[in-house]
GROMACS .gro file of N, CA, C and O in nm:
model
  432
    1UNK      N    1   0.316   9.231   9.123
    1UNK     CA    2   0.440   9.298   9.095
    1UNK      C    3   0.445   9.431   9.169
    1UNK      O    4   0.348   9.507   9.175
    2UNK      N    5   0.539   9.449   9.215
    2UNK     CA    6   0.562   9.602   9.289
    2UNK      C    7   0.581   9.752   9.203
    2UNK      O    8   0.665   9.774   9.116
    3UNK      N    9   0.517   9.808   9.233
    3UNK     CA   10   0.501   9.929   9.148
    3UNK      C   11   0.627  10.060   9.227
    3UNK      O   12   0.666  10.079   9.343
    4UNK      N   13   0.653  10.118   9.107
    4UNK     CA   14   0.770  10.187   9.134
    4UNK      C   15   0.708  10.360   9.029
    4UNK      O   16   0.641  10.349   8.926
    5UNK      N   17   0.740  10.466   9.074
    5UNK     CA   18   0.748  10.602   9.006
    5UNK      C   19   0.887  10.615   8.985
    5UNK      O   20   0.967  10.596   9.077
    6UNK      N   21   0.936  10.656   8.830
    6UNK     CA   22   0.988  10.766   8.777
    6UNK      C   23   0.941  10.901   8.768
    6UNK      O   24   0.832  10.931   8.719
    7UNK      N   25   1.020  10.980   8.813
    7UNK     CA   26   1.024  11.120   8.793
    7UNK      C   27   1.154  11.216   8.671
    7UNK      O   28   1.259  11.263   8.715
    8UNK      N   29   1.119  11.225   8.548
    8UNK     CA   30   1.225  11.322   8.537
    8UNK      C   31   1.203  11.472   8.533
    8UNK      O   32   1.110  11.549   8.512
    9UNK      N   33   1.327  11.478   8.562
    9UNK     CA   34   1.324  11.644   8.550
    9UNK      C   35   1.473  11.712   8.488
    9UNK      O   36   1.589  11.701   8.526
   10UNK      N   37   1.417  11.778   8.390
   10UNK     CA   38   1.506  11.843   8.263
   10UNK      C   39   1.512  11.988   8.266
   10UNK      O   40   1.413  12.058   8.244
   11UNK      N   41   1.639  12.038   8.295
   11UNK     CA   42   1.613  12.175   8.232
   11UNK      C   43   1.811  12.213   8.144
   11UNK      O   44   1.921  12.172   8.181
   12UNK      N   45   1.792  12.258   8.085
   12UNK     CA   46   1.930  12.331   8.008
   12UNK      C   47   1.988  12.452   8.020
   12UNK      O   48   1.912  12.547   8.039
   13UNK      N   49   2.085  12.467   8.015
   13UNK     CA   50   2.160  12.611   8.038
   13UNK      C   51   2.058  12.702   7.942
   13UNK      O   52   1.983  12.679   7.847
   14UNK      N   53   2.101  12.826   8.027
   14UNK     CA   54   2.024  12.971   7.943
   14UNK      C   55   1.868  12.928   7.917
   14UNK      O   56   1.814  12.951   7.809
   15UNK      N   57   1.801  12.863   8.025
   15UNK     CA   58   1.669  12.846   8.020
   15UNK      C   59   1.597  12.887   8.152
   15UNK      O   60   1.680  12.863   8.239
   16UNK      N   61   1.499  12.931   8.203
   16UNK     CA   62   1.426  12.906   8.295
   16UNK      C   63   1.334  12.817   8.311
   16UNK      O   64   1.279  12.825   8.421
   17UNK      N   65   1.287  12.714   8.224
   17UNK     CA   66   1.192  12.636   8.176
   17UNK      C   67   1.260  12.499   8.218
   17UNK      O   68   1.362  12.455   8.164
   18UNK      N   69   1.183  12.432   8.331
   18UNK     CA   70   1.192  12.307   8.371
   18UNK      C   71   1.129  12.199   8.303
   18UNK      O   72   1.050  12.255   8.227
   19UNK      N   73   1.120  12.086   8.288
   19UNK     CA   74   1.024  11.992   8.251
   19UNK      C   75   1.004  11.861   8.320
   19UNK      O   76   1.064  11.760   8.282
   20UNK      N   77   0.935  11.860   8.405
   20UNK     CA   78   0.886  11.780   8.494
   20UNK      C   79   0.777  11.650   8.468
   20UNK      O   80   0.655  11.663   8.474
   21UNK      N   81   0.849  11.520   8.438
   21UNK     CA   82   0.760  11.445   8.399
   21UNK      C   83   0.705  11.288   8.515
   21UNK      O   84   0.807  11.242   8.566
   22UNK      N   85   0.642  11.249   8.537
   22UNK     CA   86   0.621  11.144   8.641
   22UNK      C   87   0.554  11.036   8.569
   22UNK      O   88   0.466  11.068   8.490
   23UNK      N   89   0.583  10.916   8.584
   23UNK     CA   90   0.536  10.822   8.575
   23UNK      C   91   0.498  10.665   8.651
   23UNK      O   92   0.617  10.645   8.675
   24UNK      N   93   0.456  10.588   8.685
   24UNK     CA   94   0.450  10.465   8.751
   24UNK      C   95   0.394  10.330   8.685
   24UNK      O   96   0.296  10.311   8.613
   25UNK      N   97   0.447  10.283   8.711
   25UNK     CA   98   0.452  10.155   8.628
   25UNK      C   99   0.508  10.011   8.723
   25UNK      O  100   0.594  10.024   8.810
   26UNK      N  101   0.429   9.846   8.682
   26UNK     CA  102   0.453   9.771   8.798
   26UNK      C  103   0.618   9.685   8.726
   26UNK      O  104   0.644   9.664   8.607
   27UNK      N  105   0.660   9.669   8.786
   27UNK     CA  106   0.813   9.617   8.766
   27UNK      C  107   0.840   9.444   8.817
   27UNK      O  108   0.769   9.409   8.911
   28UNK      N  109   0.910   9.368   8.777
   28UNK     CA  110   0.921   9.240   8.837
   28UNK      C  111   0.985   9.275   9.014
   28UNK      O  112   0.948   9.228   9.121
   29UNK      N  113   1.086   9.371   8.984
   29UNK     CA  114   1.165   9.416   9.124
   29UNK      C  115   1.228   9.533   9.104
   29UNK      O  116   1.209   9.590   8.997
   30UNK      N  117   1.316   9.593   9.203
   30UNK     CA  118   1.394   9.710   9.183
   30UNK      C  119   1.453   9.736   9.099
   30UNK      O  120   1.461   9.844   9.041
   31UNK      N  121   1.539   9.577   9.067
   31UNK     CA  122   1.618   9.561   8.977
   31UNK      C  123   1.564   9.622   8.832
   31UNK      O  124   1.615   9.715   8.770
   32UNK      N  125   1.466   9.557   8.800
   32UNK     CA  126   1.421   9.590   8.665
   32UNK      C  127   1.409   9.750   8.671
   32UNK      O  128   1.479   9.827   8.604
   33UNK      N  129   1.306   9.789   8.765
   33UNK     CA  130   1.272   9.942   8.758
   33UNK      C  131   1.384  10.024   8.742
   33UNK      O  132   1.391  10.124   8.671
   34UNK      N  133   1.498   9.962   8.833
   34UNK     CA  134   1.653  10.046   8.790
   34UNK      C  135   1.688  10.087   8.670
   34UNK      O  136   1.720  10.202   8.637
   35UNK      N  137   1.680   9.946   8.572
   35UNK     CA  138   1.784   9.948   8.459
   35UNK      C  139   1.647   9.982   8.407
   35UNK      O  140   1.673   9.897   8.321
   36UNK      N  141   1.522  10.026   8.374
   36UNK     CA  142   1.425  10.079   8.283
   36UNK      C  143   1.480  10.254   8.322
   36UNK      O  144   1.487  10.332   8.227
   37UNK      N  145   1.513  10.298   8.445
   37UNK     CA  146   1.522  10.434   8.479
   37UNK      C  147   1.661  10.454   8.432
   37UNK      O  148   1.691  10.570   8.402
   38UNK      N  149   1.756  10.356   8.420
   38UNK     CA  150   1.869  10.435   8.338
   38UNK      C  151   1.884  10.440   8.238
   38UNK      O  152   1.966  10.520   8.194
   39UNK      N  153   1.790  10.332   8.130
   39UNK     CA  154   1.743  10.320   7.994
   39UNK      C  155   1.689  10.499   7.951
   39UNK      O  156   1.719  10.572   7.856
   40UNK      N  157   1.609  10.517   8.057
   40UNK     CA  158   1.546  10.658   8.042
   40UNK      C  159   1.685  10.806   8.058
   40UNK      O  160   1.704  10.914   8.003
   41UNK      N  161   1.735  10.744   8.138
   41UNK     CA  162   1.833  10.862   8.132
   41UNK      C  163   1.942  10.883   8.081
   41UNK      O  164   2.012  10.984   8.087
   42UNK      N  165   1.970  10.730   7.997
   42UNK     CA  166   2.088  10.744   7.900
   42UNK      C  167   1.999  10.812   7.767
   42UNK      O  168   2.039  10.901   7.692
   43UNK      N  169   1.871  10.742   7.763
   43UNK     CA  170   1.789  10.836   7.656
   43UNK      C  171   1.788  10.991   7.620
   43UNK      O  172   1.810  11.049   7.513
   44UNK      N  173   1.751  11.042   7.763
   44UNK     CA  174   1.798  11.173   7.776
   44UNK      C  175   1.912  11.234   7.753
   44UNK      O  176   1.902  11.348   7.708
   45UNK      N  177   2.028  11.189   7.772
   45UNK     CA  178   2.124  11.225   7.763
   45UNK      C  179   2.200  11.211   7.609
   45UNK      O  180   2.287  11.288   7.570
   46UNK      N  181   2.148  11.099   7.533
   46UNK     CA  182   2.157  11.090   7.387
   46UNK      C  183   2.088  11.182   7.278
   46UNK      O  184   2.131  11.205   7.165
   47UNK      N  185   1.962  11.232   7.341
   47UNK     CA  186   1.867  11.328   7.256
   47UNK      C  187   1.968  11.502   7.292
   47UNK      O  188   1.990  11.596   7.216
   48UNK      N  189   1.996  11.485   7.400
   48UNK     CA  190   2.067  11.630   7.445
   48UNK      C  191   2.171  11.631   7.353
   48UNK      O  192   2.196  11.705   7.258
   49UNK      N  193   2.235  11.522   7.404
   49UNK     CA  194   2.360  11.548   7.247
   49UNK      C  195   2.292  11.546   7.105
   49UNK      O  196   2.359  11.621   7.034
   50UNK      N  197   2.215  11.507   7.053
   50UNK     CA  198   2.205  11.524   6.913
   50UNK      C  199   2.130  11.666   6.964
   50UNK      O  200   2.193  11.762   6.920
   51UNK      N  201   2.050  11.694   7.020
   51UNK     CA  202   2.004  11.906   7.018
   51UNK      C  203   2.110  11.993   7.084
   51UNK      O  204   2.097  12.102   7.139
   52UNK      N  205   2.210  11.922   7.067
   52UNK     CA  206   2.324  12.023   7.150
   52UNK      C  207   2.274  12.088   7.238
   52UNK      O  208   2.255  12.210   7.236
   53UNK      N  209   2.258  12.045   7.286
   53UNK     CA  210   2.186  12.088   7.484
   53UNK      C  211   2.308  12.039   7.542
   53UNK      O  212   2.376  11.940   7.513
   54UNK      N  213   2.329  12.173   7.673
   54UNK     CA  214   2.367  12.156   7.757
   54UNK      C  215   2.307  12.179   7.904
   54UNK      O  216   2.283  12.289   7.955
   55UNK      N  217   2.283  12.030   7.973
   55UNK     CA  218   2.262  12.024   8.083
   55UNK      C  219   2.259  12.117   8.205
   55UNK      O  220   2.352  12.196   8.196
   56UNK      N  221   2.200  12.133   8.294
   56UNK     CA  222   2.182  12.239   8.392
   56UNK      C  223   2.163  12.191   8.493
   56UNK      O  224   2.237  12.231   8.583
   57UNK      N  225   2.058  12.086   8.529
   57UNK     CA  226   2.043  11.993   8.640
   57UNK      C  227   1.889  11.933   8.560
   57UNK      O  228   1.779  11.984   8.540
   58UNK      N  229   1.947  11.806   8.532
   58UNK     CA  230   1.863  11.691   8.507
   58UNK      C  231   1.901  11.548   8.551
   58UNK      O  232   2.008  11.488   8.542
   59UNK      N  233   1.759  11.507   8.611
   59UNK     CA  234   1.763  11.366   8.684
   59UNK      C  235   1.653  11.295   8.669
   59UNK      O  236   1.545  11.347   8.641
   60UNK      N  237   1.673  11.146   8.689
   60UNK     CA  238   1.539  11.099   8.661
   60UNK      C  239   1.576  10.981   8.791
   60UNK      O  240   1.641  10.877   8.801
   61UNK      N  241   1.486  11.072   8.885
   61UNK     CA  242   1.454  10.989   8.996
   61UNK      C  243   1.381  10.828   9.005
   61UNK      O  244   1.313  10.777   8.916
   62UNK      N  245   1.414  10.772   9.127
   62UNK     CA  246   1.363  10.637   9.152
   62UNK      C  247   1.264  10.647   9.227
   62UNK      O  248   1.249  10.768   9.238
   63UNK      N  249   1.125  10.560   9.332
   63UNK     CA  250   1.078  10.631   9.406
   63UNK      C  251   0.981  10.471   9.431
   63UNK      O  252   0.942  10.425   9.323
   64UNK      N  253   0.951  10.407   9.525
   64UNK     CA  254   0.911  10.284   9.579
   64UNK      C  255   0.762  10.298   9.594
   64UNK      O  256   0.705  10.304   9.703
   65UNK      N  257   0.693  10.304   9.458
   65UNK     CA  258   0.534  10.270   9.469
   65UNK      C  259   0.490  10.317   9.357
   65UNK      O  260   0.552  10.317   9.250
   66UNK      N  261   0.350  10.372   9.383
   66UNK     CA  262   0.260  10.417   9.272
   66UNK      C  263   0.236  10.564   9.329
   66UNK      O  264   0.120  10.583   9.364
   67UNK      N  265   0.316  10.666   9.343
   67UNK     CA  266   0.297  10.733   9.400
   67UNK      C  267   0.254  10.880   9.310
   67UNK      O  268   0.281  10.995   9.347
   68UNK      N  269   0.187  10.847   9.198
   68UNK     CA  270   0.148  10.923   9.083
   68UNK      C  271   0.051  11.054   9.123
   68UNK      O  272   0.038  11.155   9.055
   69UNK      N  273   0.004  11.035   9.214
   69UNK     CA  274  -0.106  11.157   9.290
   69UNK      C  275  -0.014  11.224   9.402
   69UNK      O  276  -0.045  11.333   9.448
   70UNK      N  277   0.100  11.154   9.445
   70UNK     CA  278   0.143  11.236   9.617
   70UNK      C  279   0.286  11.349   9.509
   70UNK      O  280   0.333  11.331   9.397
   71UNK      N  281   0.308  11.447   9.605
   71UNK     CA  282   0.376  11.575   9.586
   71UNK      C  283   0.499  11.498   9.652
   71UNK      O  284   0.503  11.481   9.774
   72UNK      N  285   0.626  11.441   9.543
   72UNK     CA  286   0.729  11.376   9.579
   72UNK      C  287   0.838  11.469   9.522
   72UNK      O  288   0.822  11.539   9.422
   73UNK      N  289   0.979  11.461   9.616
   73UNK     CA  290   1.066  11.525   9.586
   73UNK      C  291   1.164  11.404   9.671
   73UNK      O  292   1.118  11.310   9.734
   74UNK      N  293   1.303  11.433   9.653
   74UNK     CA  294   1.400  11.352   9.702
   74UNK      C  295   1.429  11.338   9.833
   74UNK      O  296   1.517  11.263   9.875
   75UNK      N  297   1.334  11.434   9.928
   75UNK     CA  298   1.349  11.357  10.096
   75UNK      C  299   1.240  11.269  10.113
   75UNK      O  300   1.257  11.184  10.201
   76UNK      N  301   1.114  11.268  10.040
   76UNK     CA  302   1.012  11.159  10.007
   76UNK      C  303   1.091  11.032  10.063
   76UNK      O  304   1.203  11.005  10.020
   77UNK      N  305   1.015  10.944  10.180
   77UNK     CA  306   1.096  10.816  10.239
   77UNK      C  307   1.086  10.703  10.118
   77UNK      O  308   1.143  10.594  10.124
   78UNK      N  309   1.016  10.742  10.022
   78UNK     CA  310   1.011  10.624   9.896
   78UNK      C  311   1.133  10.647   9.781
   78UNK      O  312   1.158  10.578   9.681
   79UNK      N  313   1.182  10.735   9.817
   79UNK     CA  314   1.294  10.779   9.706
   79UNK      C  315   1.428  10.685   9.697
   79UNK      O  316   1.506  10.684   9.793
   80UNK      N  317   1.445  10.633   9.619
   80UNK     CA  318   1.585  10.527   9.577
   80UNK      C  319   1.641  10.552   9.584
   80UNK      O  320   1.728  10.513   9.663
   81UNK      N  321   1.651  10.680   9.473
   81UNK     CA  322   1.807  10.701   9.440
   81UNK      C  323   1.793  10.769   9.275
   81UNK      O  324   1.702  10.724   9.207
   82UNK      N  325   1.851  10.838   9.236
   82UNK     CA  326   1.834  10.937   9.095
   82UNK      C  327   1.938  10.911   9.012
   82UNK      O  328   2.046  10.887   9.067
   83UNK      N  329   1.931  10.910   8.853
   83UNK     CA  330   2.042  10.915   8.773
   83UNK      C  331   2.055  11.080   8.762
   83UNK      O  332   1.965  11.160   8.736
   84UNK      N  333   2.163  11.101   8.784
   84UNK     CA  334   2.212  11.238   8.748
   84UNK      C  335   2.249  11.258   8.643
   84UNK      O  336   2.336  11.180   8.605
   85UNK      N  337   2.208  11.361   8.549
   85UNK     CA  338   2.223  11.351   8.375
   85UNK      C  339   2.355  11.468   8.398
   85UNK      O  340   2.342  11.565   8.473
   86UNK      N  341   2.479  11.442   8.321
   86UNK     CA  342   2.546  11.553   8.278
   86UNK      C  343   2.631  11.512   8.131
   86UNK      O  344   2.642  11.396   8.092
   87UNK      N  345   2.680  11.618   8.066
   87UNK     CA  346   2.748  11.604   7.960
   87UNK      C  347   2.813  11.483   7.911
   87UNK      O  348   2.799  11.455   7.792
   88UNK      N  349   2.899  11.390   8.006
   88UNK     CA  350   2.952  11.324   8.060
   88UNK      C  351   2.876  11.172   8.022
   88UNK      O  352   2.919  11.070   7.970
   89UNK      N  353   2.743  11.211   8.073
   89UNK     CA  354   2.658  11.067   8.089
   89UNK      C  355   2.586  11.093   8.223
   89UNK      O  356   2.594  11.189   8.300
   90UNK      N  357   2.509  10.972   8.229
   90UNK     CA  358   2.444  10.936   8.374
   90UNK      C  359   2.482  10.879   8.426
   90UNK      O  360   2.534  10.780   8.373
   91UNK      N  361   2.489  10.897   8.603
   91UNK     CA  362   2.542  10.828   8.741
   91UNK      C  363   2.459  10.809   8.804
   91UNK      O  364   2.384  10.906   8.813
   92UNK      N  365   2.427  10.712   8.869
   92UNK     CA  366   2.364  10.688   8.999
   92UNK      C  367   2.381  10.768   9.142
   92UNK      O  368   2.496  10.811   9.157
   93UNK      N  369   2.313  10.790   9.220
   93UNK     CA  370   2.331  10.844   9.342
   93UNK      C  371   2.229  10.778   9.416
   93UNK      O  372   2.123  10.841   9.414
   94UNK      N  373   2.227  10.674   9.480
   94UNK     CA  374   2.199  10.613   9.619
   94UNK      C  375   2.115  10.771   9.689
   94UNK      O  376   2.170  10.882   9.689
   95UNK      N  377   1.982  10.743   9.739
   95UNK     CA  378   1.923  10.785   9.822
   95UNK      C  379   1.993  10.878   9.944
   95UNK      O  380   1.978  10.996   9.977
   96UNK      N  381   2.077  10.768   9.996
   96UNK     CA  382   2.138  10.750  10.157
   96UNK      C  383   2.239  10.842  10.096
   96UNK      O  384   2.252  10.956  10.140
   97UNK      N  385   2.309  10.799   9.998
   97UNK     CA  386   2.462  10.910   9.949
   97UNK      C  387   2.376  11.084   9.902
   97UNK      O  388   2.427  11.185   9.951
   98UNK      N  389   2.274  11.097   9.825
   98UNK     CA  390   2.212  11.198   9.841
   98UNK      C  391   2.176  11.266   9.959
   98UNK      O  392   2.173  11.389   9.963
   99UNK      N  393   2.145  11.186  10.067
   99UNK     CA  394   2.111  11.287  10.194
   99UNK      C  395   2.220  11.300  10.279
   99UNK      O  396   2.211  11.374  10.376
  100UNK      N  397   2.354  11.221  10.248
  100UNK     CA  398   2.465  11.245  10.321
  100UNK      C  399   2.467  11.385  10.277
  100UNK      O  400   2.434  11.474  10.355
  101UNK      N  401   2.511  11.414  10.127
  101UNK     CA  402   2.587  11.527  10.095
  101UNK      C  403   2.490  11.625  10.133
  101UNK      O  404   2.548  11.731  10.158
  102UNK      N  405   2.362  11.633  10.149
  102UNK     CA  406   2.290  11.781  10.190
  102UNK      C  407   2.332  11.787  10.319
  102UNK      O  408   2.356  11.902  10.355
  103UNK      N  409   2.361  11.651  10.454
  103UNK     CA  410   2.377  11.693  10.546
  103UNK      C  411   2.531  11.717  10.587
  103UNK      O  412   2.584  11.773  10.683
  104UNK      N  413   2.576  11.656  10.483
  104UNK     CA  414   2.718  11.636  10.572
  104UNK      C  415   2.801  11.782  10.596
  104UNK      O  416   2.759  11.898  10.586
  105UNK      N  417   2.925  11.736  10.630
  105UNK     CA  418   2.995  11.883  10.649
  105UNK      C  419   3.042  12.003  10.539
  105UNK      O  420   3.121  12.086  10.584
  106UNK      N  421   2.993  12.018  10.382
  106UNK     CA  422   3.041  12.057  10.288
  106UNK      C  423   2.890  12.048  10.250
  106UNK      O  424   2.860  12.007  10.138
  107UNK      N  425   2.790  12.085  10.341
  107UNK     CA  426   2.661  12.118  10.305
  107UNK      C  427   2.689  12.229  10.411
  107UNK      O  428   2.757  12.232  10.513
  108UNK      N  429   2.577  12.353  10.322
  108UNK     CA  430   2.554  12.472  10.407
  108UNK      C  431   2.431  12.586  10.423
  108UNK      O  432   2.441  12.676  10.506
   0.00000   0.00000   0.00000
């Protein structure tokens, strides 16, 4: 089975305090690892509402291996694609649509 890392990362308004968690685990395929990583971030986003938390920038990244020892962030060539947590709920963002918007023209 192909092994896949989650990464989340949580922080809330009027905090300086991040929380950075990683995990890896083997999956049947992407597919599965997907819907386990949005399982995780609708989670997140259900506990925020019952602590009345408001969001600041939280995501719980995708990431193509076992990459539990390497120093990964979202230009990492193993990176999927992240649920973006906001008030709202969680969205997907595609890898490729993430590095458009840092490069594109309304990046600066």
């Amino acid at each position: 089975m192909p092994a896949f890392t989650i990464v989340t990362t949580s922080a809330t308004h009027g905090s300086d305090a991040v929380e950075v968690s990683t995990l890896s685990d083997d999956f049947t395929n992407d597919s599965e690892a997907l819907g386990y990583s949005r399982r995780m971030a609708e989670e997140m986003v259900g506990m925020a509402h019952q602590l009345s938390l408001d969001f600041d920038f939280s995501t719980v990244g995708l990431y193509d291996g076992d990459l539990i020892d390497e120093d990964i962030d979202p230009s990492h060539t193993a990176f999927l694609g992240a649920w973006v947590l906001d008030e709202e709920g969680a969205s997907f963002v595609g890898a490729d649509e993430l590095r458009e918007g840092e490069t594109g023209p309304e990046a600066t």
